[in-house]
Coordinates of C-alpha atoms and ligand atoms in Angstrom, one line a residue:
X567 CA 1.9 -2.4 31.5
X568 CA 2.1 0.7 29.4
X569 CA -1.2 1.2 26.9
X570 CA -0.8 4.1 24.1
X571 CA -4.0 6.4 24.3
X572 CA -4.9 5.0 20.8
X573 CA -5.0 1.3 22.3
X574 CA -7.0 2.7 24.9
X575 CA -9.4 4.2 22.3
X576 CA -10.0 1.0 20.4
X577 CA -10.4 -1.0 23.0
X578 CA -13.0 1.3 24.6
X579 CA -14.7 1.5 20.9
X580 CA -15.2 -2.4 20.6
X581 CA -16.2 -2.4 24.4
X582 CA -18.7 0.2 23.9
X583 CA -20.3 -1.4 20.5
X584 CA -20.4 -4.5 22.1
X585 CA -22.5 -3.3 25.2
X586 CA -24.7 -1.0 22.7
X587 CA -25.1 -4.6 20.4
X588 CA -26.2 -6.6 23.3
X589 CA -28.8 -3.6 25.4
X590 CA -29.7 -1.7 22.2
X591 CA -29.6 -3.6 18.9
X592 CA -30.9 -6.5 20.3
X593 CA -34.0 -5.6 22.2
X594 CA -34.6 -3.5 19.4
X595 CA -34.8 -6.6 17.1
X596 CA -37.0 -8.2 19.5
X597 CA -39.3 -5.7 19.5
X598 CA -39.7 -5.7 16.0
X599 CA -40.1 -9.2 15.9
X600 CA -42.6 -9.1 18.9
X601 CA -44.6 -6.6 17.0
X602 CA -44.5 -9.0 13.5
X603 CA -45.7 -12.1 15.4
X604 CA -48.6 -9.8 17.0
X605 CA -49.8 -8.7 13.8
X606 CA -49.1 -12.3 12.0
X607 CA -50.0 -14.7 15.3
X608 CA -50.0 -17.7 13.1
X609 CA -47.2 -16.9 10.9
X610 CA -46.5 -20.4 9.3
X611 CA -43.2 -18.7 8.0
X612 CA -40.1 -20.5 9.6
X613 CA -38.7 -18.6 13.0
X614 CA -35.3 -18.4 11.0
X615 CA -36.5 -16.7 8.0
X616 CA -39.2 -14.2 9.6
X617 CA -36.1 -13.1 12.1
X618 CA -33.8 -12.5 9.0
X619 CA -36.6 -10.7 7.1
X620 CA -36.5 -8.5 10.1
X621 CA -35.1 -4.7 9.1
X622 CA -32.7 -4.7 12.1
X623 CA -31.9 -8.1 11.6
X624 CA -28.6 -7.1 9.1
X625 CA -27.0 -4.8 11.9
X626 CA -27.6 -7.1 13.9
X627 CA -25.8 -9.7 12.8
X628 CA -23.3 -8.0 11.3
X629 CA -22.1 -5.8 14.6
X630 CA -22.5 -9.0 16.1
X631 CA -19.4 -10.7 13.8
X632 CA -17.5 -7.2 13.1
X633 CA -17.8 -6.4 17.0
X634 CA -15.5 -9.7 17.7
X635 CA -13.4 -9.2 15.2
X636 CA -12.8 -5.5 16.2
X637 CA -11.8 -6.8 20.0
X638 CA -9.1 -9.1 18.3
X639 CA -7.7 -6.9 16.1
X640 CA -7.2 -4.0 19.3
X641 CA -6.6 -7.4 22.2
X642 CA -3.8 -8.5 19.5
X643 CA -2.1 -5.3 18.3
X644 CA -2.1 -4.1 22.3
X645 CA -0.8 -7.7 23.2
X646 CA 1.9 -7.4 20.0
X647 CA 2.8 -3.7 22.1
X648 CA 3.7 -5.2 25.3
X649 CA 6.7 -6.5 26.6
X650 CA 6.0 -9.2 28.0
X651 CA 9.1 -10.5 29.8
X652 CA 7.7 -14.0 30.8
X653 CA 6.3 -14.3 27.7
X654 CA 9.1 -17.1 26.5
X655 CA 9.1 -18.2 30.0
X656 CA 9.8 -21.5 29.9
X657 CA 7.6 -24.1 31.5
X658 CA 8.2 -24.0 35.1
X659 CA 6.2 -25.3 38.1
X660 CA 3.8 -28.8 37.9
X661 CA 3.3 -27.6 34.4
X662 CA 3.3 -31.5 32.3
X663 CA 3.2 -30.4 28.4
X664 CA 3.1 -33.2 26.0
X665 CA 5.3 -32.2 22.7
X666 CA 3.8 -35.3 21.1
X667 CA 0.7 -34.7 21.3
X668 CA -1.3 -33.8 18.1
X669 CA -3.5 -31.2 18.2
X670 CA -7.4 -32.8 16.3
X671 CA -8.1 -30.9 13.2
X672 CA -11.5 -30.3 14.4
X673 CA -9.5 -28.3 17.0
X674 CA -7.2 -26.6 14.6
X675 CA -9.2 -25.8 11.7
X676 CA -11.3 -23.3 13.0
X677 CA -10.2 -19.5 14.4
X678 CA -12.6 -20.2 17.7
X679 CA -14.1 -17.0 19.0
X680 CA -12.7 -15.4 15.7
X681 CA -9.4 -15.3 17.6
X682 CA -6.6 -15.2 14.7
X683 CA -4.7 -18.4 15.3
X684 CA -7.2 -19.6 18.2
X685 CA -6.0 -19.9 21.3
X686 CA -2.9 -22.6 20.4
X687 CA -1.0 -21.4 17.9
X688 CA 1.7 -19.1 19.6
X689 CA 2.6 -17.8 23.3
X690 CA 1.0 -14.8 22.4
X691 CA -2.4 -16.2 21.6
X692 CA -2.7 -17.3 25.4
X693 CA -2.2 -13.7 26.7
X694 CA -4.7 -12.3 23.5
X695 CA -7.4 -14.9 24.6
X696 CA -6.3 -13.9 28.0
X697 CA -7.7 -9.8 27.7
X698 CA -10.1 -10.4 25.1
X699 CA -12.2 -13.4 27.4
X700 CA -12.6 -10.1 29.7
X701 CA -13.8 -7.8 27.4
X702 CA -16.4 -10.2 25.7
X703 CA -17.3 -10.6 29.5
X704 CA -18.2 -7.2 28.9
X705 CA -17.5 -6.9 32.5
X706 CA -19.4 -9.5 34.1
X707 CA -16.3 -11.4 35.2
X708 CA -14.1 -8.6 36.4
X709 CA -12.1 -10.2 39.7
X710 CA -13.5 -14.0 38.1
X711 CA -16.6 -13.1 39.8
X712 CA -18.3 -15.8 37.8
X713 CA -15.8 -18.7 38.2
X714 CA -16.3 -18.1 42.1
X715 CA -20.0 -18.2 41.4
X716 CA -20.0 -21.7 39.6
X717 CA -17.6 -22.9 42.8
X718 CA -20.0 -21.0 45.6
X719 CA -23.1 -22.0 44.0
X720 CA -22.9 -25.3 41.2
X721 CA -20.3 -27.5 43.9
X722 CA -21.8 -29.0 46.4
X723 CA -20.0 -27.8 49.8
X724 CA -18.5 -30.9 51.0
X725 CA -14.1 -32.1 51.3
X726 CA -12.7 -32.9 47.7
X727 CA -9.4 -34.5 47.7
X728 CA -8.6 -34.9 44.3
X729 CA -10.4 -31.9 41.2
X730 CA -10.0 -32.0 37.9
X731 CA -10.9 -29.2 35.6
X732 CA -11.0 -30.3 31.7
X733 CA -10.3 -28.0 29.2
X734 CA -9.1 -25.2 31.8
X735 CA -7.9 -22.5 29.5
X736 CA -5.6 -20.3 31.3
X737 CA -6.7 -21.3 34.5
X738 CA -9.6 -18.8 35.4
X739 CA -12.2 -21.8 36.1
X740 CA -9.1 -23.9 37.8
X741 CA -7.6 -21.5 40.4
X742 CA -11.1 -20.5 42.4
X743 CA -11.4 -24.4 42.9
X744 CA -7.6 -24.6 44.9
X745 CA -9.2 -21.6 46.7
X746 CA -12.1 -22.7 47.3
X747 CA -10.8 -26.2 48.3
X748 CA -7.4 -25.5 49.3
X749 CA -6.4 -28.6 50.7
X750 CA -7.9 -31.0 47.3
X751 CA -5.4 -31.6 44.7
X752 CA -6.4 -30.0 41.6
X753 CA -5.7 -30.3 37.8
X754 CA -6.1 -28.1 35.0
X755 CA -6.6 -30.0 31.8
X756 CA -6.3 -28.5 28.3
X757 CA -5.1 -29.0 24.5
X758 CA -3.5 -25.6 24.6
X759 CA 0.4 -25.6 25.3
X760 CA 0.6 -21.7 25.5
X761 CA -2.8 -21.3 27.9
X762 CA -1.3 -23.9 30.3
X763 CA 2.1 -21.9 30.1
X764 CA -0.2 -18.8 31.1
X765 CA -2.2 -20.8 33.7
X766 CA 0.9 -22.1 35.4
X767 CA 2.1 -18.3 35.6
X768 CA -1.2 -17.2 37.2
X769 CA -1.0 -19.9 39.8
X770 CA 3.0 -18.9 40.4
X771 CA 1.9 -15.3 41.0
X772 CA -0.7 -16.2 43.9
X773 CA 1.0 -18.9 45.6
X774 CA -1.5 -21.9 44.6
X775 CA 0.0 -25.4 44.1
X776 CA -2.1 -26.5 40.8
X777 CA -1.4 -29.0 38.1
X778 CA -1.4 -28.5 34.7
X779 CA -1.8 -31.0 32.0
X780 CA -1.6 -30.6 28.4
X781 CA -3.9 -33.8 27.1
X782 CA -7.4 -34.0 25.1
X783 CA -9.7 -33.8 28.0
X784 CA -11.4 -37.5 26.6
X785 CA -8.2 -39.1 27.2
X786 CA -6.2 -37.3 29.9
X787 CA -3.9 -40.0 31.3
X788 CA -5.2 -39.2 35.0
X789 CA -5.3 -42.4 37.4
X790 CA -9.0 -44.1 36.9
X791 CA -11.1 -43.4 39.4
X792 CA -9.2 -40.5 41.0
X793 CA -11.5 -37.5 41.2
X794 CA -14.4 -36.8 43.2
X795 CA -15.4 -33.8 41.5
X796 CA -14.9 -33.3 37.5
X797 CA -15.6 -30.0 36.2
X798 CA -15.8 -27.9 33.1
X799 CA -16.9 -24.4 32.5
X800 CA -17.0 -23.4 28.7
X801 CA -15.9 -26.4 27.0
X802 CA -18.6 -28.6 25.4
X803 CA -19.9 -26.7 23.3
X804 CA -16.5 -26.5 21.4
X805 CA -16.2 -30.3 21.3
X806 CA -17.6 -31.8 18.1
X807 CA -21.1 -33.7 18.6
X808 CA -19.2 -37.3 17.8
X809 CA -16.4 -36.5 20.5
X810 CA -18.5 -36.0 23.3
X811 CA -19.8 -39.6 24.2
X812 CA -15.3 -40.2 24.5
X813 CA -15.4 -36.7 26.6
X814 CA -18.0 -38.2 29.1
X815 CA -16.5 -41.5 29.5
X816 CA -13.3 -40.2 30.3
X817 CA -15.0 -37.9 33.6
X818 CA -16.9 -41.4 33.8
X819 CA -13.5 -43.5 34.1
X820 CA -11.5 -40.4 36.1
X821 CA -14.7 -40.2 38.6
X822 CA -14.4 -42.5 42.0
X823 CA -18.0 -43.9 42.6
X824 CA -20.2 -40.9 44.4
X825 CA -18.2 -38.7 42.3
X826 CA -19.6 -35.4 41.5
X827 CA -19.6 -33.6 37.9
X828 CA -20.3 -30.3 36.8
X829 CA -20.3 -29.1 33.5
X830 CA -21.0 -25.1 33.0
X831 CA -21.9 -24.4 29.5
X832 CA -25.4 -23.2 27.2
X833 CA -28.7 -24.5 27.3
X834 CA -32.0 -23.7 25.0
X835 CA -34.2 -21.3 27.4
X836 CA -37.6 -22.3 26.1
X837 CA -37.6 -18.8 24.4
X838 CA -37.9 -19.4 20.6
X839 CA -36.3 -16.2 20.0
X840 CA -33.3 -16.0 22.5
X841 CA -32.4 -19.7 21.8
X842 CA -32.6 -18.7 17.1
X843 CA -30.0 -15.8 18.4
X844 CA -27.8 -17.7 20.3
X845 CA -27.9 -20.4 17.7
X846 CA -26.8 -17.5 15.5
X847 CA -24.1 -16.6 17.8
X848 CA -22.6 -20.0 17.6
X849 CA -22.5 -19.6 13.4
X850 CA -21.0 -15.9 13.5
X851 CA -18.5 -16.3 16.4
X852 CA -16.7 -19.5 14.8
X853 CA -18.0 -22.2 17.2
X854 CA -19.5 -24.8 14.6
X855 CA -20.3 -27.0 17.7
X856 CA -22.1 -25.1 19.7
X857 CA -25.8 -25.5 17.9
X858 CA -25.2 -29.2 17.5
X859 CA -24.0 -29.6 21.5
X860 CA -27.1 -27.5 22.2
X861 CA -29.5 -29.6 20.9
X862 CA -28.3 -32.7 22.1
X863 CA -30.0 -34.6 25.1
X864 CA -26.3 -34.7 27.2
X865 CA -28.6 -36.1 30.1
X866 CA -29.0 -39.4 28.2
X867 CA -25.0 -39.4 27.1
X868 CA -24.2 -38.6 30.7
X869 CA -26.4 -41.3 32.0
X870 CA -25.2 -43.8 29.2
X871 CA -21.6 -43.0 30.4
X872 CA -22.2 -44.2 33.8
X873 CA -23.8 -40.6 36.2
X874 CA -26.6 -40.8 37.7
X875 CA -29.2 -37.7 39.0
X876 CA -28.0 -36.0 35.8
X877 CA -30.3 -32.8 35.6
X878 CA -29.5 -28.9 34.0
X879 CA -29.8 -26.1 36.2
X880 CA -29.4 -22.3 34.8
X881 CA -27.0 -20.2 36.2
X882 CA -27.0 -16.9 36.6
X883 CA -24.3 -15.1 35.9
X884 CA -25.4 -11.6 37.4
X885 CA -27.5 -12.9 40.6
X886 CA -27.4 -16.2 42.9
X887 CA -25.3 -18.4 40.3
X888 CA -26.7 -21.8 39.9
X889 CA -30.2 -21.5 40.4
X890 CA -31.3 -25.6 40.7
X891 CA -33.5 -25.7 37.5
X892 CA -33.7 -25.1 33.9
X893 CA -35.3 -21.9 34.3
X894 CA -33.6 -18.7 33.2
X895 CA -34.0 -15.0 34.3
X896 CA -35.8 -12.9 31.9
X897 CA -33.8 -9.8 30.9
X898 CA -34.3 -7.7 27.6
X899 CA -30.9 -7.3 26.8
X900 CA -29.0 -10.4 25.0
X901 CA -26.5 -12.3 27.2
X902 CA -25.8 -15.8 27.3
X903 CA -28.1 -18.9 28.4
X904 CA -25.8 -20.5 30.8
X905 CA -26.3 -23.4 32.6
X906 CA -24.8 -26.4 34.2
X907 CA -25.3 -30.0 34.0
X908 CA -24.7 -31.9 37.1
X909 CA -24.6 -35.5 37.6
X910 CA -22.8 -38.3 40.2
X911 CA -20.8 -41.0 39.3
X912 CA -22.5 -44.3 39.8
X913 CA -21.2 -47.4 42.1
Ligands
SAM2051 C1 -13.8 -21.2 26.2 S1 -12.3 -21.9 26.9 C2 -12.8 -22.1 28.6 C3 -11.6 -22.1 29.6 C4 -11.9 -22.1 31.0 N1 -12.5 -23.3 31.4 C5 -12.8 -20.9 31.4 O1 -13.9 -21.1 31.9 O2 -12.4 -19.8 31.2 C6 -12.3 -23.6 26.3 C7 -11.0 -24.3 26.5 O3 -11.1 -25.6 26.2 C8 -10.0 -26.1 25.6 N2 -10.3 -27.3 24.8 C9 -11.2 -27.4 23.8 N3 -11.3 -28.7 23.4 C10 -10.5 -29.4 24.3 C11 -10.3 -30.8 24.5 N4 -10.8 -31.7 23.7 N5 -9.5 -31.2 25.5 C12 -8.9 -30.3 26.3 N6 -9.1 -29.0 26.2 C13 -9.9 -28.5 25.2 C14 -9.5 -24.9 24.7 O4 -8.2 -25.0 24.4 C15 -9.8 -23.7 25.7 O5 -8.7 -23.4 26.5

């Protein structure tokens, strides 16, 4: 892969803005807002509006939006460069698309991430979500570092036989599972035609037998009571509020009784301000369902859907992974609340 010293350039630009956003800009704003609650302790001002009155506060948010929509623009016109000759591959290996499947506008009218065309619309947008999930990584995932983490430190260390991974995206979160558990069968579940294309490349290229199945993750087709282990790692928070009772039911159904699930996505840290900027994040980055998912109480619609011992635990991205409580590490610079809600299927 050949990359022009200007692609190089921009890439290393948004990169380098990104990182300044997240260890400069941001603890900057903090401190400002630190020092305005210490001199106003019993501000009766809402959290939202003394943040925004802040005078960092319209950098912020702005390098926060232009930043991602910087990475696009140099992920897509070095994507547009390449020659790509798999790129009209067609679908090969236990790869099932469904060409009647209709994408849910909830799905389809929004650009998520910012991504032009979201990760759906074309082959290409696979291999642009593809570079640009590293660089908003910001290199905290180089080598899928944190996928291994979630399968090291979230999964219980016990013989699967069957694995399904809902809305798998490319297959990042999908392949360390097969390696972790070679002998399990695993699936990779996702809306996305083009990511699954992608996914079943990856899997090609390092010898791993996977499944790939294009379906909704609340309906995927899969035999009832098949899995004993259901997972997801960044999916629902971009599942609307009124899907996600049918997205539980459906690990409910797949799930054999004793089943384990694990779902990796964000939780409120208890820290009023983190938890307004994250919150934030989910406005400016085009993912409308983040805040709502966020606020939910996903323990009860777990436990409603049939898992039992349902509990959040934050994981840490940068040091032991899953660390067996809601309780985050405290760093100054912003990065994201993960966390992962584990549960068992009931009898
Ligand atoms: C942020 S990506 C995460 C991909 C992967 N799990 C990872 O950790 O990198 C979210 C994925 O979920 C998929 N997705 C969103 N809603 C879905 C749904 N209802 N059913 C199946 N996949 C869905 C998207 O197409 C996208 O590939």
């Amino acid at each position: 892969m050949s990359v022009s010293l200007q692609e190089e350039a921009a890439v290393d630009f948004v990169l380098a803005l990104r990182r300044r956003w997240a260890d400069t800009v941001y603890p900057h704003l903090r401190a400002e807002f630190d020092a305005a609650s210490a001199d106003e302790p019993g501000a009766s001002e809402p959290l939202a509006a003394r943040v925004r009155g802040l005078p960092t506060y319209g950098w912020f948010a702005w390098l926060e939006r232009g930043s991602q929509k910087m990475l696009w623009r140099a992920v897509g016109d070095h994507v547009a460069s390449q020659t790509m000759a798999d790129r009209d591959r067609p679908a090969q290996g236990a790869l099932e698309l469904d060409p009647d499947l209709v994408l849910p506008r909830w799905y389809t009218d929004w650009d998520i991430h910012l991504q032009p065309g979201g990760v759906w619309s074309s082959t290409l947008s696979a291999h642009v979500y593809e570079l640009g999930a590293k660089l908003v990584m910001m290199g905290e995932n180089d080598d899928y570092r944190f996928h291994r983490l979630f399968c090291e430190t979230a999964i219980a260390p016990r013989p699967y036989r069957r694995i399904v991974d809902l809305g798998c995206g490319f297959g990042k979160s999908t392949w360390p599972l097969k390696q972790a558990w070679p002998a399990a069968e695993v699936i990779g579940v996702d809306l996305a035609a083009p990511c699954l294309q992608r996914a079943a490349e990856h899997v090609m290229a390092k010898g791993l037998d996977i499944r790939f199945r294009q379906a909704d993750a609340a309906a995927t087709g899969l035999e009832a009571r098949s899995a004993d282990l259901v997972t997801s790692t960044m999916l629902i928070h971009e599942i609307p509020m009124e899907h996600l009772p049918a997205l539980f039911a459906e690990a409910a159904r797949l799930a054999a009784p004793g089943a384990a699930l694990a779902f990796l996505d964000f939780q409120p840290t208890g820290d009023a301000f983190r938890d307004f900027a994250i919150q934030e994040h989910g406005a400016r980055n085009n993912e409308p369902y983040m805040a709502p998912m966020m606020a939910a109480d996903l323990v009860s619609m777990a436990q409603a859907a049939g898992f039992r011992n349902v509990r959040w635990a934050a994981f840490d991205e940068r040091g032991a992974g899953d660390l067996g409580a809601p309780v985050w590490p405290r760093r100054s610079e912003w990065h994201f609340p993960w966390a992962v809600l584990h549960g068992e299927r009931g009898a």
